[in-house]
Coordinates of C-alpha atoms and ligand atoms in Angstrom, one line a residue:
M1 CA 92.4 223.3 90.2
R2 CA 92.7 219.5 89.3
T3 CA 94.5 216.4 91.0
Q4 CA 93.8 212.7 91.1
V5 CA 93.1 212.3 94.6
A6 CA 92.0 215.0 97.1
I7 CA 92.8 214.4 101.1
I8 CA 91.0 215.7 103.6
G9 CA 93.0 216.0 106.8
A10 CA 96.8 216.1 107.4
G11 CA 97.2 214.0 110.5
P12 CA 99.4 210.9 110.3
A13 CA 96.6 208.9 108.2
G14 CA 96.4 211.8 105.5
L15 CA 100.3 212.4 105.7
L16 CA 101.2 208.4 104.9
L17 CA 98.6 208.1 102.2
G18 CA 100.2 211.2 100.5
H19 CA 103.5 209.1 100.6
I20 CA 101.9 205.9 99.5
L21 CA 100.4 207.8 96.5
H22 CA 103.4 209.6 95.4
R23 CA 105.7 206.3 95.3
A24 CA 102.6 205.0 93.1
G25 CA 103.0 208.2 90.9
I26 CA 99.4 209.0 91.9
G27 CA 98.9 212.9 92.2
F28 CA 97.3 214.3 95.4
E29 CA 96.5 217.3 97.2
I30 CA 96.2 217.6 101.3
L31 CA 93.7 220.3 102.9
E32 CA 94.1 220.5 106.6
Q33 CA 92.1 222.9 108.7
R34 CA 94.6 223.5 111.4
S35 CA 98.3 225.1 111.2
S36 CA 101.4 223.1 110.7
E37 CA 102.3 223.9 114.2
H38 CA 99.1 222.6 115.6
V39 CA 99.5 219.6 113.8
L40 CA 102.8 219.0 114.9
G41 CA 102.1 219.8 118.5
R42 CA 99.6 216.7 119.1
I43 CA 101.0 214.4 121.8
R44 CA 99.1 210.8 121.1
A45 CA 100.1 207.5 120.3
G46 CA 103.6 205.8 121.1
V47 CA 103.7 202.0 120.0
L48 CA 104.0 201.0 116.4
E49 CA 103.0 197.3 115.1
Q50 CA 105.6 195.4 113.4
G51 CA 103.1 195.9 110.2
S52 CA 103.1 199.8 110.7
V53 CA 107.0 199.4 110.9
D54 CA 107.3 197.5 107.6
I55 CA 105.2 199.9 105.9
L56 CA 107.4 202.7 106.5
R57 CA 110.8 201.0 105.8
E58 CA 108.9 199.7 102.4
L59 CA 108.4 203.4 101.6
G60 CA 111.7 204.5 102.7
L61 CA 110.3 206.4 105.5
D62 CA 112.2 204.8 108.2
E63 CA 115.5 206.9 108.8
D64 CA 113.9 208.8 111.9
L65 CA 112.4 205.8 113.2
D66 CA 115.6 203.9 113.1
A67 CA 117.5 206.9 114.8
H68 CA 114.7 207.3 117.5
G69 CA 112.2 204.1 117.6
L70 CA 112.9 201.8 120.6
T71 CA 112.4 198.1 119.7
H72 CA 110.3 196.4 122.4
H73 CA 110.2 192.6 122.8
G74 CA 107.0 192.4 124.9
I75 CA 105.0 194.0 127.4
Y76 CA 104.5 193.6 131.2
L77 CA 100.8 192.9 132.8
Q78 CA 100.9 193.5 136.3
F79 CA 98.3 192.5 138.7
E80 CA 98.3 191.6 142.6
G81 CA 102.0 193.1 143.3
E82 CA 103.3 190.9 140.5
R83 CA 104.9 191.9 137.3
H84 CA 104.7 188.9 134.4
H85 CA 106.6 189.8 130.9
I86 CA 104.8 188.8 127.6
D87 CA 107.7 187.8 125.3
F88 CA 106.5 188.4 121.8
P89 CA 109.6 187.2 119.9
D90 CA 109.4 184.3 121.8
L91 CA 105.7 183.6 121.2
V92 CA 105.1 185.1 117.8
D93 CA 108.5 186.1 116.5
R94 CA 107.5 189.6 116.3
T95 CA 108.4 192.9 118.0
V96 CA 106.5 196.3 118.4
T97 CA 108.5 199.9 118.3
V98 CA 108.0 202.8 120.5
Y99 CA 107.8 205.7 118.3
G100 CA 105.9 208.8 119.3
Q101 CA 103.0 209.9 117.1
Q102 CA 104.2 213.8 117.2
A103 CA 107.6 212.2 115.7
L104 CA 106.3 210.2 113.0
V105 CA 103.8 213.2 111.7
R106 CA 107.2 215.2 112.1
H107 CA 108.8 212.9 109.9
L108 CA 106.3 212.6 107.4
L109 CA 106.0 216.5 107.0
R110 CA 109.5 216.9 106.5
Q111 CA 109.6 214.1 103.8
H112 CA 106.6 216.1 102.0
E113 CA 108.3 219.2 102.3
S114 CA 111.2 217.6 100.3
L115 CA 109.2 216.1 97.9
G116 CA 107.1 219.8 97.4
S117 CA 104.1 218.1 98.3
D118 CA 100.8 220.3 97.9
I119 CA 99.8 220.5 101.4
R120 CA 97.4 223.7 102.3
F121 CA 97.2 224.4 106.1
E122 CA 94.6 226.6 107.5
A123 CA 92.3 225.6 104.7
Q124 CA 88.7 226.6 106.2
D125 CA 85.2 225.2 105.4
V126 CA 86.7 222.1 103.3
T127 CA 83.6 220.2 101.9
P128 CA 83.6 217.4 99.7
H129 CA 81.0 217.4 96.7
A130 CA 79.3 215.2 94.0
I131 CA 80.7 211.9 95.8
D132 CA 78.1 210.1 94.3
T133 CA 79.5 211.0 90.6
S134 CA 82.7 210.3 88.8
S135 CA 83.8 213.9 89.1
P136 CA 83.7 214.7 92.8
Y137 CA 85.4 217.9 94.0
V138 CA 86.3 219.5 97.0
T139 CA 85.7 223.5 98.0
A140 CA 87.4 225.4 100.6
R141 CA 88.5 228.7 101.7
Y142 CA 92.4 229.0 101.9
D143 CA 94.4 232.0 102.0
G144 CA 91.2 234.3 102.1
E145 CA 90.1 233.0 98.5
E146 CA 87.4 230.6 97.7
V147 CA 88.8 227.3 95.7
R148 CA 87.7 224.2 94.3
I149 CA 89.8 221.1 93.6
D150 CA 88.4 218.7 90.9
C151 CA 89.6 214.9 91.6
D152 CA 88.8 211.5 90.8
V153 CA 88.7 210.5 94.5
V154 CA 88.1 212.0 97.8
V155 CA 89.9 210.5 100.9
G156 CA 88.3 211.7 104.3
T157 CA 91.4 211.3 106.9
D158 CA 89.6 213.9 108.7
G159 CA 89.5 212.4 112.2
Y160 CA 86.5 211.5 114.4
H161 CA 85.1 215.2 114.1
G162 CA 85.6 215.4 110.4
V163 CA 83.5 216.5 107.6
C164 CA 83.9 213.3 105.7
R165 CA 82.1 210.7 107.6
P166 CA 78.7 213.0 107.8
A167 CA 78.9 213.2 103.9
I168 CA 77.8 209.7 103.4
P169 CA 74.3 209.4 103.4
G170 CA 72.6 207.1 105.9
V171 CA 76.2 206.4 107.4
R172 CA 75.7 204.9 111.2
A173 CA 78.1 205.0 113.9
L174 CA 78.3 201.9 116.1
E175 CA 79.8 202.9 119.4
R176 CA 80.5 202.3 123.1
S177 CA 81.7 204.5 125.7
Y178 CA 83.7 203.4 128.8
P179 CA 83.0 204.9 132.5
Y180 CA 86.6 206.0 132.7
A181 CA 89.2 208.2 131.3
W182 CA 93.3 208.1 131.3
L183 CA 95.2 210.9 132.4
G184 CA 98.3 210.8 130.6
I185 CA 101.7 212.7 131.5
L186 CA 105.1 213.3 129.7
A187 CA 107.9 213.8 132.3
D188 CA 111.6 214.4 131.7
V189 CA 113.0 211.1 133.4
T190 CA 114.5 208.1 132.1
P191 CA 111.9 205.3 132.0
S192 CA 111.9 202.8 134.9
T193 CA 111.6 200.0 132.9
D194 CA 112.4 198.3 129.5
D195 CA 109.1 197.1 128.0
L196 CA 105.7 199.0 128.9
I197 CA 103.9 198.1 132.0
Y198 CA 100.1 197.7 132.1
A199 CA 99.0 197.5 135.5
L200 CA 95.5 196.5 137.4
H201 CA 95.3 197.8 140.8
P202 CA 92.4 198.3 143.1
D203 CA 92.7 201.8 143.0
G204 CA 92.6 201.8 139.1
F205 CA 94.7 201.2 135.9
A206 CA 98.2 202.6 135.4
M207 CA 100.7 202.2 132.5
H208 CA 104.5 202.9 132.1
S209 CA 105.3 203.8 128.6
M210 CA 108.0 206.0 127.1
R211 CA 108.9 208.3 124.2
S212 CA 112.8 208.1 124.4
L213 CA 115.5 206.8 127.0
E214 CA 115.0 210.7 128.5
V215 CA 111.2 211.0 128.4
S216 CA 108.7 208.4 130.4
R217 CA 105.0 208.7 129.1
L218 CA 102.7 207.2 131.7
Y219 CA 99.0 206.9 132.5
L220 CA 96.3 206.7 135.2
Q221 CA 92.8 205.7 135.1
V222 CA 90.5 208.5 136.2
D223 CA 86.9 209.1 136.1
P224 CA 85.6 210.5 133.0
D225 CA 84.4 213.7 134.6
E226 CA 87.5 214.6 136.3
S227 CA 89.3 217.8 135.8
I228 CA 93.1 217.7 135.2
D229 CA 93.3 220.7 137.6
D230 CA 92.5 218.5 140.4
W231 CA 95.6 216.4 139.8
S232 CA 98.7 218.0 140.9
D233 CA 102.0 216.8 139.9
A234 CA 102.6 215.4 143.5
R235 CA 98.9 213.5 143.3
I236 CA 100.0 212.2 140.0
W237 CA 103.2 210.7 141.1
E238 CA 101.7 209.2 144.3
A239 CA 99.2 207.4 142.5
L240 CA 101.5 206.0 139.9
Q241 CA 103.8 204.8 142.7
T242 CA 100.9 203.0 144.5
R243 CA 99.4 201.2 141.3
L244 CA 102.9 200.4 139.5
G245 CA 104.7 199.7 142.8
T246 CA 106.4 196.1 143.4
D247 CA 108.8 194.8 145.8
G248 CA 112.8 195.7 144.5
W249 CA 111.5 198.1 141.9
T250 CA 111.7 201.9 141.8
L251 CA 109.6 204.2 139.7
H252 CA 112.2 207.5 139.1
E253 CA 110.0 210.8 139.1
G254 CA 111.2 213.7 137.0
T255 CA 109.5 217.2 135.8
I256 CA 106.2 216.8 134.4
T257 CA 106.0 218.4 131.0
E258 CA 102.6 217.6 129.8
K259 CA 99.6 216.3 131.4
S260 CA 95.8 215.7 130.1
I261 CA 92.9 213.6 130.6
T262 CA 91.6 211.5 127.4
P263 CA 88.0 209.9 127.4
M264 CA 87.5 206.3 126.4
R265 CA 85.4 205.4 123.7
S266 CA 84.9 202.9 120.8
F267 CA 83.1 203.7 117.5
V268 CA 83.1 202.2 113.8
A269 CA 81.4 203.8 110.9
S270 CA 78.8 201.3 109.2
T271 CA 80.8 202.1 106.1
L272 CA 84.5 203.5 105.2
Q273 CA 83.4 204.2 101.7
H274 CA 80.4 205.8 99.2
G275 CA 80.6 206.4 95.7
R276 CA 84.0 207.9 95.1
L277 CA 84.5 209.2 98.8
F278 CA 86.5 207.4 101.2
L279 CA 87.2 207.1 105.0
A280 CA 90.5 206.2 106.9
G281 CA 91.6 206.6 110.5
D282 CA 90.1 208.2 113.0
A283 CA 87.4 209.4 110.3
G284 CA 86.1 205.6 110.2
H285 CA 86.9 204.3 113.6
I286 CA 88.2 204.8 117.1
V287 CA 89.5 202.6 120.0
P288 CA 90.4 202.7 123.6
P289 CA 94.2 203.3 123.6
T290 CA 94.7 200.4 125.6
G291 CA 95.5 198.2 123.0
A292 CA 97.6 200.7 121.0
K293 CA 95.6 200.3 118.1
G294 CA 94.8 203.8 117.2
L295 CA 97.4 204.9 115.1
N296 CA 98.3 201.6 113.8
S297 CA 94.6 201.2 112.4
A298 CA 95.1 204.5 111.0
I299 CA 98.3 203.0 108.9
A300 CA 96.7 199.7 108.2
D301 CA 93.5 201.7 106.5
V302 CA 95.7 203.9 104.6
T303 CA 98.1 200.9 103.5
L304 CA 94.8 199.1 102.2
L305 CA 93.4 202.2 100.5
G306 CA 96.6 202.9 98.9
R307 CA 97.1 199.7 97.4
G308 CA 93.3 199.8 96.1
L309 CA 94.0 203.5 94.6
A310 CA 97.2 202.1 92.6
A311 CA 95.1 199.1 91.2
L312 CA 92.4 201.5 90.2
Y313 CA 94.8 203.5 88.1
R314 CA 96.2 200.5 86.6
G315 CA 92.7 199.7 85.5
D316 CA 91.6 197.4 88.3
E317 CA 88.7 198.5 90.1
S318 CA 88.1 195.3 92.1
P319 CA 90.3 195.8 95.3
L320 CA 89.1 199.6 95.7
S321 CA 85.5 198.2 95.7
D322 CA 86.2 196.0 98.5
Y323 CA 88.1 198.7 100.7
S324 CA 85.1 199.1 103.0
R325 CA 84.4 195.4 103.6
A326 CA 88.3 194.4 104.1
A327 CA 89.1 197.5 106.2
L328 CA 86.2 197.2 108.5
A329 CA 86.9 193.4 108.7
R330 CA 90.1 194.1 110.4
Q331 CA 89.0 196.6 112.3
W332 CA 86.3 194.7 114.3
K333 CA 89.0 192.2 115.4
V334 CA 91.1 195.2 116.7
Q335 CA 87.8 196.5 118.4
Q336 CA 87.2 193.5 120.2
F337 CA 91.4 193.1 121.4
S338 CA 91.2 196.7 122.6
Q339 CA 87.9 196.2 124.3
W340 CA 89.3 192.9 126.0
M341 CA 92.4 194.5 127.2
T342 CA 90.5 197.4 128.2
E343 CA 87.9 195.6 130.3
M344 CA 90.5 193.7 131.8
L345 CA 92.8 196.1 133.0
H346 CA 90.6 198.8 134.6
V347 CA 88.6 198.9 137.9
H348 CA 85.2 199.1 137.3
R349 CA 83.8 201.7 139.6
E350 CA 80.4 202.0 137.7
V351 CA 79.2 198.9 139.3
A352 CA 77.3 200.3 142.3
D353 CA 77.1 197.2 144.3
E354 CA 80.0 196.5 146.2
A355 CA 79.6 192.5 146.2
S356 CA 79.2 192.9 142.0
R357 CA 82.3 195.3 141.9
A358 CA 84.4 192.6 144.1
F359 CA 83.2 190.0 141.9
R360 CA 84.2 191.8 138.8
Y361 CA 87.6 192.7 139.9
R362 CA 88.5 188.9 141.1
S363 CA 87.2 187.7 137.5
Q364 CA 89.7 190.2 136.1
V365 CA 92.5 189.0 138.4
G366 CA 91.6 185.4 137.1
Q367 CA 91.6 186.5 133.4
L368 CA 95.1 188.1 134.1
Q369 CA 96.3 184.7 136.0
Y370 CA 94.9 182.6 133.1
T371 CA 96.8 184.8 130.6
T372 CA 100.1 185.0 131.9
G373 CA 99.8 181.3 133.1
S374 CA 99.1 179.9 129.6
R375 CA 101.4 180.0 126.8
N376 CA 98.3 179.8 124.4
A377 CA 96.7 182.9 125.8
Q378 CA 100.0 184.8 125.8
A379 CA 100.3 184.2 122.1
A380 CA 97.0 185.1 121.1
L381 CA 97.7 188.4 123.2
A382 CA 101.4 188.8 121.5
E383 CA 99.6 188.3 118.0
Q384 CA 97.4 190.9 118.4
Y385 CA 99.0 193.5 120.1
A386 CA 102.4 193.2 117.8
G387 CA 99.8 193.4 115.1
L388 CA 97.3 191.2 112.6
P389 CA 98.4 191.3 109.2
F390 CA 97.5 194.4 106.9
Ligands
FAS1 P1 93.6 212.6 113.3 O1 92.7 213.0 114.1 O2 95.1 212.3 113.8 O3 93.8 213.8 112.0 C1 92.8 214.3 111.4 C2 93.5 215.7 110.9 O4 92.1 216.1 110.0 C3 93.4 216.5 112.3 O5 95.0 217.2 111.8 C4 92.6 217.5 111.6 O6 92.9 219.0 112.2 C5 91.9 217.6 110.4 N1 90.7 217.8 110.0 C6 89.6 217.5 110.9 N2 88.4 218.1 110.2 C7 88.8 218.8 109.2 C8 88.2 219.5 108.4 N3 87.0 219.6 108.4 N4 89.1 220.1 107.2 C9 90.3 219.9 107.1 N5 90.9 219.2 108.0 C10 90.6 218.5 109.1 N6 96.3 206.1 119.6 C11 97.1 205.3 120.3 O7 97.6 204.1 119.5 N7 97.5 205.3 121.5 C12 97.3 206.1 122.0 O8 97.8 206.5 123.2 C13 96.5 207.4 121.6 N8 96.3 208.7 122.2 C14 95.4 209.3 121.8 C15 95.1 210.4 122.8 C16 94.3 211.5 122.3 C17 94.0 212.8 123.1 C18 93.6 211.2 121.0 C19 92.4 212.5 120.3 C20 93.7 210.3 120.4 C21 94.8 209.5 120.9 N9 95.2 207.9 120.2 C22 95.7 207.2 120.5 C23 94.6 207.8 118.7 C24 95.2 208.7 117.6 O9 96.8 208.5 118.0 C25 94.6 208.5 116.5 O10 94.3 207.0 116.0 C26 95.3 208.8 115.2 O11 95.7 210.4 115.3 C27 94.7 208.7 113.9 O12 95.0 209.5 113.0 P2 94.2 210.0 111.7 O13 93.2 209.3 111.5 O14 95.1 210.8 111.0 O15 93.2 211.3 112.6
PHB2 C1 101.9 205.6 124.6 O1 103.0 205.4 124.6 O2 101.6 206.6 124.3 C2 100.9 204.4 124.7 C3 101.6 203.2 124.6 C4 100.7 201.9 124.5 C5 99.4 202.2 124.7 C6 98.6 203.4 124.7 C7 99.8 204.4 124.8 O3 98.4 201.1 124.8

């Protein structure tokens, strides 16, 4: 079999790249190791930057987004019992949209089905070959048979644990881990807030997000080695009430329908391309979710990569040869913002000495007081949270 672009991984990055290539009249095949049910079942990101929304609109993929997305005009930063609103339209004339990654993946898949796209789920042992030549190919076991797909380009949108990054000779992972994790829940209850609340509390970080006007999404900082079995629904709600509570405000509780613990880490690959192999999304970088940048970075990568591939087939190789440099330049700005938000809003229990830990906490309160008290600082946060240009 032959195609122009072989895409490995049918998460949001791979599925969106497929639509971008279709729009440019470029042939592609997507090979995904898991079932479509598994891919659709993942509950992950929840916020789209303005730029991500614009791309979906440009591609005509905004129908479900318009029906179910919630436009948000900012976020709240909460500390010392006070909640401060950061007004994005007033500061940077941009908004963000709450639209779950699950809903996006479902819509992208549905649109691929209507296009008759070639997506092979439950493909095993997917392996890129000859990436250093002008005739790369991918092998896999599909439907009980060995298949080979010859192509011009291979794109690894196969996530952090994928096979494509390791195929790049000498690739390095620049990384750091954080000494805490997020316990996330979905609850059948109307959100108790209009915009997202990010709260620093002596007991730990907490956040109130949402998926719709009927489903709330909330997070708690926990230690990285904690087990979800140690967190009853009652204990979760008690901690959320403590950490998010402010005078005159009520956090409404409801049935928890999903709960899980996600570790916090950052990593960036030393390059996102080698020969005819390109990486995009979590295959190339991971950020802590505090800045709502994981999914948006994947969208930014495939937008840039899609433009480079379209130029390649018009006979101009220069945008594609610059892809890794340009995508990594944007990603490092995203990394520093995510790191700043994460370190400002989490309690650093890893600091052993009580006096140093107290100093660290008061310093973070000082950061939050400066940020919420300075229009310039708020504009810098709003510009980055609502999204840097692609
Ligand atoms: P994905 O990991 O989503 O998709 C990769 C795909 O490749 C998967 O379908 C996988 O099955 C497939 N694959 C892997 N190896 C393969 C192989 N060898 N052959 C074929 N297919 C293969 N981001 C936020 O912004 N906010 C959040 O709150 C947030 N929460 C998260 C919670 C969790 C538990 C995780 C893991 C991530 C979270 N993220 C969050 C980040 C997340 O949204 C990612 O940024 C986003 O899924 C990136 O999309 P992809 O790059 O497509 O990678
Ligand atoms: C979410 O709704 O899942 C969400 C929102 C903002 C974040 C992280 C997660 O920073």
